[in-house]
Each structure stands twice: as C-alpha cells, then as structure tokens.
C-alpha cells in the first residue's frame, strides 16, 4: 500500500525534520511546498517572483497557485508509491483539493505535530538554514556552516520577529481549522512535538505503522468498518 502522509503543524514544530525522516524510512519523497517556493525564489523563476514578497511577509500564496504546484509534483513518477507532504495543505480549500487529487491512491494519514506557541517562537528565532541547499541546521548548534553541503548558514528571510508573528497568526486562522477537518478520520493522529526529535520520530513512526495496517478505509481515510 502506498504511504500517503500529510505532516501538519505550525511553523517551527519540526515538521520538516520529521517529514524527512519518515520519507527516508519508507523510500518515498518528502514534498515541501515551502522548499519548492524557496527554490523558485533562488532560481529567479516567474513563480519565485510571484511568491517572494508574500513569503517574506509571512502570508500564504494563493490556493490556486499552490494546488497547481502540488498537482504537478504528485504526478511525477517518484510520488506514485507515496509521499510525505510538508507544509501542504494549509487551508481547507487545499485539503479538499488534496482529497480530490489523491482519492484513488489509498488512505491519507494525517500527523499533527503539536508544540506550545512560546516554544515555537524560541525555535524560529534561533533557527538557521543553509543559504545554498536550504537544509535546516541543528537547533542550538554553534557551527557557521551547513552540515550537509558546507554552505553558509543564515536566518530564513521569514524568521524575523514580524514575519514569525504573522505566520503564527495565519496558522491559527487558516491552517488550524484543518485539525477539525481531519480529526474525525481514523487516519488522523496528534503527536506531542515538544519532545526530543528522536522521541517524536519514534512516535510518528509507530502511529504511521498502526494506521498502515488498518481495518478498512474508504479513499478519504474514513473508517468504513
Ligand atoms: P514553510 O517552509 O512551509 O514554512 O513555507 C514558507 C512560506 O511559503 C509560507 O509562509 C508561505 O508563504 C509559503 N507556503 C508554503 N506552503 C504553502 C501553502 N501550502 N499554501 C500557501 N503558502 C505556502
């Protein structure tokens, strides 16, 4: 059965790290819409030009644009056997579009990573990313260069105090309602993200394994028995 996972949670919850680990474990791609947009900004494409200012302010790019990007990405060969989505969906309209896109591919497992707001702010203010390859540097690390490619570590342009506040506000308003959208499904699970990353990874792996061997699900992940 394909592994179709959505990693849900506020900025700074550790979604990227956990999505990467889960994807690697199951040999499926991690699909981060934020990374795809940042790549487009770095490459100076039309998409990048359209997204850059919106991202720097901490707002969301339009549903229409992001749904199209994800539709094309899920059509690629490597996503046929499954995927871990990181940063998508972020609105109810995006979640509905995702159901329509993936309905025939088996159940969608939704993992919410929960972290208190004060901890999120602390993490985002201290976060450093590689300006060359986009990798996250370990939180609290003292190295000035990227552990993956040796590139220089910088603050993300949307990790400023104003943009952090705006992103948390946008999350509460537009993305948190997705928890209600998905909660009724047996394929939904909430994990405490305010724990060491290895512990979070173990809980995510266990939760996903339990939901990969379910009773019977319809294509939207709702239990039918
Ligand atoms: P992230 O790396 O997931 O925190 O995303 C960084 C920024 O990219 C967000 O603050 C948004 O401006 C934009 N973005 C990423 N994913 C989406 C999405 N699913 N819908 C709208 N905007 C997005």
Tab-separated table of N, CA and C in Angstrom, residues 16-17 20 24 30 32 34-36 38-39 42 86 126-139 143-157 159:
chain	number	residue	atom	x	y	z
A	16	UNK	N	9.445	19.624	9.103
A	16	UNK	CA	10.415	19.344	8.044
A	16	UNK	C	11.320	18.184	8.432
A	17	UNK	N	11.877	18.257	9.635
A	17	UNK	CA	12.769	17.210	10.134
A	17	UNK	C	12.054	15.865	10.181
A	20	UNK	N	11.151	14.490	6.708
A	20	UNK	CA	12.357	13.962	6.053
A	20	UNK	C	12.675	12.551	6.566
A	24	UNK	N	12.368	9.134	4.306
A	24	UNK	CA	13.559	8.313	4.071
A	24	UNK	C	13.302	6.871	4.505
A	30	UNK	N	9.812	13.402	0.239
A	30	UNK	CA	9.216	14.441	1.086
A	30	UNK	C	8.936	15.610	0.159
A	32	UNK	N	7.942	19.351	0.154
A	32	UNK	CA	7.771	20.564	0.954
A	32	UNK	C	7.445	21.718	0.016
A	34	UNK	N	7.080	24.787	0.847
A	34	UNK	CA	7.943	25.919	1.206
A	34	UNK	C	9.291	25.799	0.499
A	35	UNK	N	9.886	24.590	0.506
A	35	UNK	CA	11.173	24.382	-0.189
A	35	UNK	C	11.024	24.625	-1.687
A	36	UNK	N	9.918	24.161	-2.253
A	36	UNK	CA	9.722	24.344	-3.701
A	36	UNK	C	9.632	25.830	-4.033
A	38	UNK	N	10.906	28.334	-2.159
A	38	UNK	CA	12.228	28.957	-1.933
A	38	UNK	C	13.184	28.638	-3.078
A	39	UNK	N	13.114	27.404	-3.608
A	39	UNK	CA	13.950	27.059	-4.775
A	39	UNK	C	13.614	27.971	-5.942
A	42	UNK	N	15.101	31.379	-5.354
A	42	UNK	CA	16.553	31.355	-5.605
A	42	UNK	C	16.860	31.316	-7.100
A	86	UNK	N	4.799	18.183	3.363
A	86	UNK	CA	5.255	19.032	4.461
A	86	UNK	C	4.914	20.479	4.107
A	126	UNK	N	15.784	31.127	16.783
A	126	UNK	CA	17.145	30.565	16.804
A	126	UNK	C	17.469	29.759	15.558
A	127	UNK	N	16.500	29.609	14.661
A	127	UNK	CA	16.704	28.707	13.519
A	127	UNK	C	17.687	29.281	12.498
A	128	UNK	N	18.571	28.418	11.997
A	128	UNK	CA	19.470	28.796	10.910
A	128	UNK	C	19.327	27.775	9.790
A	129	UNK	N	19.342	28.281	8.551
A	129	UNK	CA	19.233	27.382	7.396
A	129	UNK	C	20.390	27.650	6.444
A	130	UNK	N	20.669	26.680	5.591
A	130	UNK	CA	21.760	26.820	4.633
A	130	UNK	C	21.302	27.696	3.467
A	131	UNK	N	22.082	28.722	3.152
A	131	UNK	CA	21.685	29.616	2.056
A	131	UNK	C	21.938	28.968	0.700
A	132	UNK	N	22.695	27.859	0.682
A	132	UNK	CA	22.979	27.199	-0.595
A	132	UNK	C	21.980	26.077	-0.873
A	133	UNK	N	21.801	25.129	0.098
A	133	UNK	CA	20.952	23.969	-0.205
A	133	UNK	C	19.620	23.995	0.547
A	134	UNK	N	19.454	24.938	1.472
A	134	UNK	CA	18.159	25.071	2.145
A	134	UNK	C	17.970	24.171	3.356
A	135	UNK	N	18.979	23.331	3.692
A	135	UNK	CA	18.826	22.412	4.835
A	135	UNK	C	18.717	23.202	6.141
A	136	UNK	N	17.981	22.652	7.104
A	136	UNK	CA	17.925	23.237	8.443
A	136	UNK	C	19.176	22.847	9.215
A	137	UNK	N	19.779	23.794	9.940
A	137	UNK	CA	20.900	23.440	10.817
A	137	UNK	C	20.324	22.942	12.135
A	138	UNK	N	21.029	22.052	12.852
A	138	UNK	CA	20.507	21.574	14.136
A	138	UNK	C	20.258	22.739	15.089
A	139	UNK	N	19.113	22.706	15.783
A	139	UNK	CA	18.778	23.774	16.730
A	139	UNK	C	19.825	23.800	17.842
A	143	UNK	N	27.893	25.640	14.797
A	143	UNK	CA	28.641	25.703	13.543
A	143	UNK	C	28.089	26.802	12.644
A	144	UNK	N	28.987	27.446	11.867
A	144	UNK	CA	28.553	28.506	10.956
A	144	UNK	C	28.321	27.961	9.560
A	145	UNK	N	28.602	26.658	9.358
A	145	UNK	CA	28.407	26.122	8.009
A	145	UNK	C	27.478	24.903	8.013
A	146	UNK	N	26.901	24.660	6.859
A	146	UNK	CA	25.878	23.626	6.705
A	146	UNK	C	26.455	22.221	6.888
A	147	UNK	N	25.798	21.396	7.730
A	147	UNK	CA	26.310	20.039	7.946
A	147	UNK	C	26.199	19.175	6.685
A	148	UNK	N	25.338	19.589	5.752
A	148	UNK	CA	25.144	18.759	4.552
A	148	UNK	C	26.094	19.163	3.416
A	149	UNK	N	26.165	20.481	3.130
A	149	UNK	CA	26.944	20.880	1.938
A	149	UNK	C	28.044	21.880	2.257
A	150	UNK	N	28.148	22.308	3.525
A	150	UNK	CA	29.219	23.240	3.885
A	150	UNK	C	28.908	24.696	3.558
A	151	UNK	N	27.712	24.956	3.011
A	151	UNK	CA	27.322	26.335	2.660
A	151	UNK	C	27.124	27.189	3.908
A	152	UNK	N	27.071	28.509	3.743
A	152	UNK	CA	26.899	29.401	4.895
A	152	UNK	C	25.487	29.335	5.489
A	153	UNK	N	25.409	29.337	6.818
A	153	UNK	CA	24.106	29.299	7.494
A	153	UNK	C	23.594	30.721	7.691
A	154	UNK	N	22.324	30.907	7.447
A	154	UNK	CA	21.712	32.237	7.596
A	154	UNK	C	20.355	32.088	8.271
A	155	UNK	N	19.803	33.230	8.658
A	155	UNK	CA	18.435	33.253	9.156
A	155	UNK	C	17.504	33.220	7.947
A	156	UNK	N	16.416	32.463	8.008
A	156	UNK	CA	15.470	32.495	6.897
A	156	UNK	C	14.839	33.879	6.819
A	157	UNK	N	14.546	34.377	5.598
A	157	UNK	CA	14.060	35.761	5.494
A	157	UNK	C	12.695	35.929	6.156
A	159	UNK	N	12.008	34.427	9.080
A	159	UNK	CA	12.175	34.171	10.515
A	159	UNK	C	12.478	35.460	11.278
